[in-house]
């Protein structure tokens, strides 16, 4: 997507989320990138080595080892609230850790379902991708997962 100041999270809160219907397991060790902002910041989120992750350029917060959710629609969310990053699958926190990185205030390009270079795409389909500069959820589970668009099965 085009460069935007919306992607300039600084030290603030953010939520990245989407619905995914994955049809193949990730290529290990390369994995998948769901959202990649590395043209302006160092933020990227995805799946690698059987773990969801959020990477800030230096530190990585990962989930516990999880088998990819294949051949069914799954809601994925990555969120920072304060200095803690959270990783959600279908509304449940599957990982969290410290992330106090300043992602800057410069505009950045957001690449969805690929690394910024165009590689590391996920096999399958994505819908309802949303990037927010607020922490949309609280606690260890999502009480309200956004609905999948009616034209999806």
C-alpha positions as a Markdown table, in Angstrom:
| # | Residue | x | y | z |
|---|---|---|---|---|
| 1 | Unk | 0.0 | 0.0 | 0.0 |
| 2 | Unk | 1.2 | 3.6 | -0.5 |
| 3 | Unk | 3.4 | 5.4 | 1.9 |
| 4 | Unk | 1.3 | 6.9 | 4.7 |
| 5 | Unk | 1.9 | 8.7 | 8.1 |
| 6 | Unk | -0.8 | 6.3 | 9.5 |
| 7 | Unk | 2.0 | 3.7 | 9.6 |
| 8 | Unk | 4.2 | 6.0 | 11.7 |
| 9 | Unk | 3.5 | 4.4 | 15.1 |
| 10 | Unk | 6.3 | 6.1 | 17.0 |
| 11 | Unk | 6.2 | 4.8 | 20.6 |
| 12 | Unk | 2.4 | 4.6 | 20.6 |
| 13 | Unk | -0.1 | 1.7 | 20.5 |
| 14 | Unk | -1.1 | -0.1 | 17.3 |
| 15 | Unk | -3.1 | -3.1 | 16.1 |
| 16 | Unk | -2.5 | -5.0 | 12.9 |
| 17 | Unk | -5.1 | -7.7 | 12.0 |
| 18 | Unk | -6.5 | -9.7 | 9.2 |
| 19 | Unk | -8.5 | -12.8 | 8.3 |
| 20 | Unk | -6.4 | -15.5 | 6.6 |
| 21 | Unk | -7.3 | -18.8 | 4.8 |
| 22 | Unk | -3.9 | -20.5 | 4.6 |
| 23 | Unk | -3.6 | -23.3 | 2.1 |
| 24 | Unk | 0.0 | -24.4 | 2.7 |
| 25 | Unk | 2.5 | -24.5 | 5.6 |
| 26 | Unk | 5.2 | -21.8 | 5.7 |
| 27 | Unk | 8.5 | -22.3 | 4.0 |
| 28 | Unk | 11.0 | -22.9 | 6.8 |
| 29 | Unk | 13.2 | -21.1 | 7.6 |
| 30 | Unk | 11.9 | -18.1 | 5.5 |
| 31 | Unk | 8.3 | -18.2 | 6.8 |
| 32 | Unk | 5.5 | -15.7 | 5.9 |
| 33 | Unk | 5.2 | -12.0 | 6.3 |
| 34 | Unk | 1.7 | -10.8 | 6.9 |
| 35 | Unk | 2.5 | -7.0 | 7.3 |
| 36 | Unk | 5.9 | -5.5 | 6.6 |
| 37 | Unk | 6.7 | -1.8 | 7.2 |
| 38 | Unk | 10.5 | -2.1 | 6.7 |
| 39 | Unk | 10.8 | 0.6 | 4.0 |
| 40 | Unk | 10.3 | 3.3 | 6.6 |
| 41 | Unk | 10.6 | 1.5 | 10.0 |
| 42 | Unk | 11.7 | -1.9 | 11.0 |
| 43 | Unk | 8.3 | -3.4 | 12.0 |
| 44 | Unk | 7.3 | -6.7 | 10.5 |
| 45 | Unk | 4.8 | -9.4 | 11.6 |
| 46 | Unk | 4.3 | -12.9 | 10.4 |
| 47 | Unk | 4.9 | -16.6 | 10.9 |
| 48 | Unk | 8.2 | -18.5 | 11.0 |
| 49 | Unk | 9.4 | -21.8 | 12.5 |
| 50 | Unk | 5.9 | -22.7 | 13.8 |
| 51 | Unk | 5.6 | -19.4 | 15.7 |
| 52 | Unk | 3.8 | -16.1 | 15.1 |
| 53 | Unk | 6.1 | -13.2 | 15.5 |
| 54 | Unk | 6.4 | -9.4 | 15.7 |
| 55 | Unk | 9.9 | -8.0 | 14.9 |
| 56 | Unk | 11.1 | -4.5 | 15.7 |
| 57 | Unk | 14.4 | -4.6 | 13.9 |
| 58 | Unk | 16.3 | -5.9 | 16.9 |
| 59 | Unk | 13.9 | -7.8 | 19.1 |
| 60 | Unk | 11.4 | -10.5 | 18.3 |
| 61 | Unk | 8.3 | -11.4 | 20.3 |
| 62 | Unk | 7.0 | -14.8 | 19.4 |
| 63 | Unk | 4.2 | -17.1 | 20.2 |
| 64 | Unk | 4.5 | -20.6 | 21.6 |
| 65 | Unk | 4.9 | -23.2 | 19.0 |
| 66 | Unk | 1.6 | -23.5 | 17.1 |
| 67 | Unk | 0.6 | -25.6 | 14.1 |
| 68 | Unk | -0.5 | -23.3 | 11.3 |
| 69 | Unk | -4.2 | -23.0 | 10.9 |
| 70 | Unk | -4.7 | -24.5 | 7.4 |
| 71 | Unk | -7.7 | -24.5 | 5.2 |
| 72 | Unk | -10.0 | -22.5 | 7.5 |
| 73 | Unk | -10.6 | -18.8 | 8.0 |
| 74 | Unk | -8.6 | -17.6 | 11.0 |
| 75 | Unk | -8.4 | -14.1 | 12.6 |
| 76 | Unk | -4.8 | -13.0 | 13.3 |
| 77 | Unk | -3.9 | -9.9 | 15.3 |
| 78 | Unk | -0.7 | -8.3 | 16.4 |
| 79 | Unk | -1.0 | -5.4 | 18.9 |
| 80 | Unk | 1.2 | -3.1 | 21.1 |
| 81 | Unk | -0.3 | -1.6 | 24.2 |
| 82 | Unk | 2.1 | 0.5 | 26.3 |
| 83 | Unk | 5.4 | -1.4 | 26.0 |
| 84 | Unk | 3.9 | -4.9 | 25.6 |
| 85 | Unk | 3.3 | -6.6 | 22.2 |
| 86 | Unk | 0.5 | -9.3 | 22.0 |
| 87 | Unk | -0.1 | -11.9 | 19.3 |
| 88 | Unk | -3.6 | -13.3 | 18.9 |
| 89 | Unk | -5.1 | -16.2 | 16.9 |
| 90 | Unk | -8.9 | -16.4 | 16.8 |
| 91 | Unk | -9.2 | -14.1 | 19.8 |
| 92 | Unk | -6.8 | -15.8 | 22.1 |
| 93 | Unk | -3.3 | -14.5 | 23.1 |
| 94 | Unk | -0.7 | -17.0 | 22.0 |
| 95 | Unk | 2.3 | -14.8 | 22.8 |
| 96 | Unk | 3.4 | -11.5 | 24.4 |
| 97 | Unk | 6.5 | -9.7 | 25.4 |
| 98 | Unk | 8.3 | -6.4 | 25.8 |
| 99 | Unk | 8.4 | -4.0 | 22.8 |
| 100 | Unk | 9.2 | -0.4 | 23.6 |
| 101 | Unk | 10.7 | 0.4 | 20.2 |
| 102 | Unk | 10.2 | 3.9 | 18.7 |
| 103 | Unk | 9.1 | 3.2 | 15.2 |
| 104 | Unk | 9.5 | 6.8 | 14.2 |
| 105 | Unk | 7.1 | 9.4 | 12.8 |
| 106 | Unk | 8.1 | 9.2 | 9.1 |
| 107 | Unk | 5.7 | 7.8 | 6.5 |
| 108 | Unk | 6.3 | 4.2 | 5.5 |
| 109 | Unk | 5.0 | 1.8 | 2.9 |
| 110 | Unk | 2.9 | -1.1 | 4.2 |
| 111 | Unk | 3.4 | -4.4 | 2.4 |
| 112 | Unk | 0.6 | -7.0 | 3.0 |
| 113 | Unk | 1.1 | -10.7 | 2.6 |
| 114 | Unk | 4.8 | -10.4 | 1.5 |
| 115 | Unk | 8.2 | -9.2 | 2.6 |
| 116 | Unk | 8.9 | -5.6 | 1.5 |
| 117 | Unk | 11.0 | -7.1 | -1.3 |
| 118 | Unk | 8.0 | -9.2 | -2.6 |
| 119 | Unk | 9.2 | -12.5 | -1.2 |
| 120 | Unk | 7.9 | -14.7 | 1.7 |
| 121 | Unk | 4.3 | -14.6 | 0.7 |
| 122 | Unk | 1.7 | -16.9 | 2.4 |
| 123 | Unk | -0.1 | -19.5 | 0.5 |
| 124 | Unk | -3.8 | -18.8 | 0.6 |
| 125 | Unk | -6.2 | -15.8 | 0.9 |
| 126 | Unk | -6.4 | -12.7 | 3.0 |
| 127 | Unk | -9.4 | -10.5 | 3.8 |
| 128 | Unk | -10.3 | -7.5 | 6.0 |
| 129 | Unk | -6.8 | -6.4 | 6.7 |
| 130 | Unk | -6.8 | -3.5 | 9.1 |
| 131 | Unk | -4.0 | -1.3 | 10.5 |
| 132 | Unk | -4.8 | 1.0 | 13.4 |
| 133 | Unk | -2.8 | 3.4 | 15.5 |
| 134 | Unk | -4.6 | 2.3 | 18.7 |
| 135 | Unk | -4.6 | -0.8 | 20.8 |
| 136 | Unk | -8.0 | -2.2 | 19.8 |
| 137 | Unk | -8.2 | -5.0 | 22.4 |
| 138 | Unk | -7.4 | -5.6 | 26.0 |
| 139 | Unk | -6.8 | -8.6 | 28.2 |
| 140 | Unk | -5.8 | -12.0 | 27.1 |
| 141 | Unk | -8.6 | -12.7 | 24.7 |
| 142 | Unk | -10.6 | -10.7 | 22.2 |
| 143 | Unk | -14.2 | -10.2 | 23.3 |
| 144 | Unk | -15.2 | -9.0 | 19.9 |
| 145 | Unk | -13.4 | -10.3 | 16.8 |
| 146 | Unk | -14.3 | -8.3 | 13.7 |
| 147 | Unk | -16.7 | -10.3 | 11.4 |
| 148 | Unk | -15.4 | -11.7 | 8.2 |
| 149 | Unk | -17.0 | -10.1 | 5.1 |
| 150 | Unk | -20.3 | -11.8 | 4.1 |
| 151 | Unk | -18.9 | -12.8 | 0.7 |
| 152 | Unk | -16.2 | -15.0 | 2.3 |
| 153 | Unk | -16.8 | -18.7 | 3.3 |
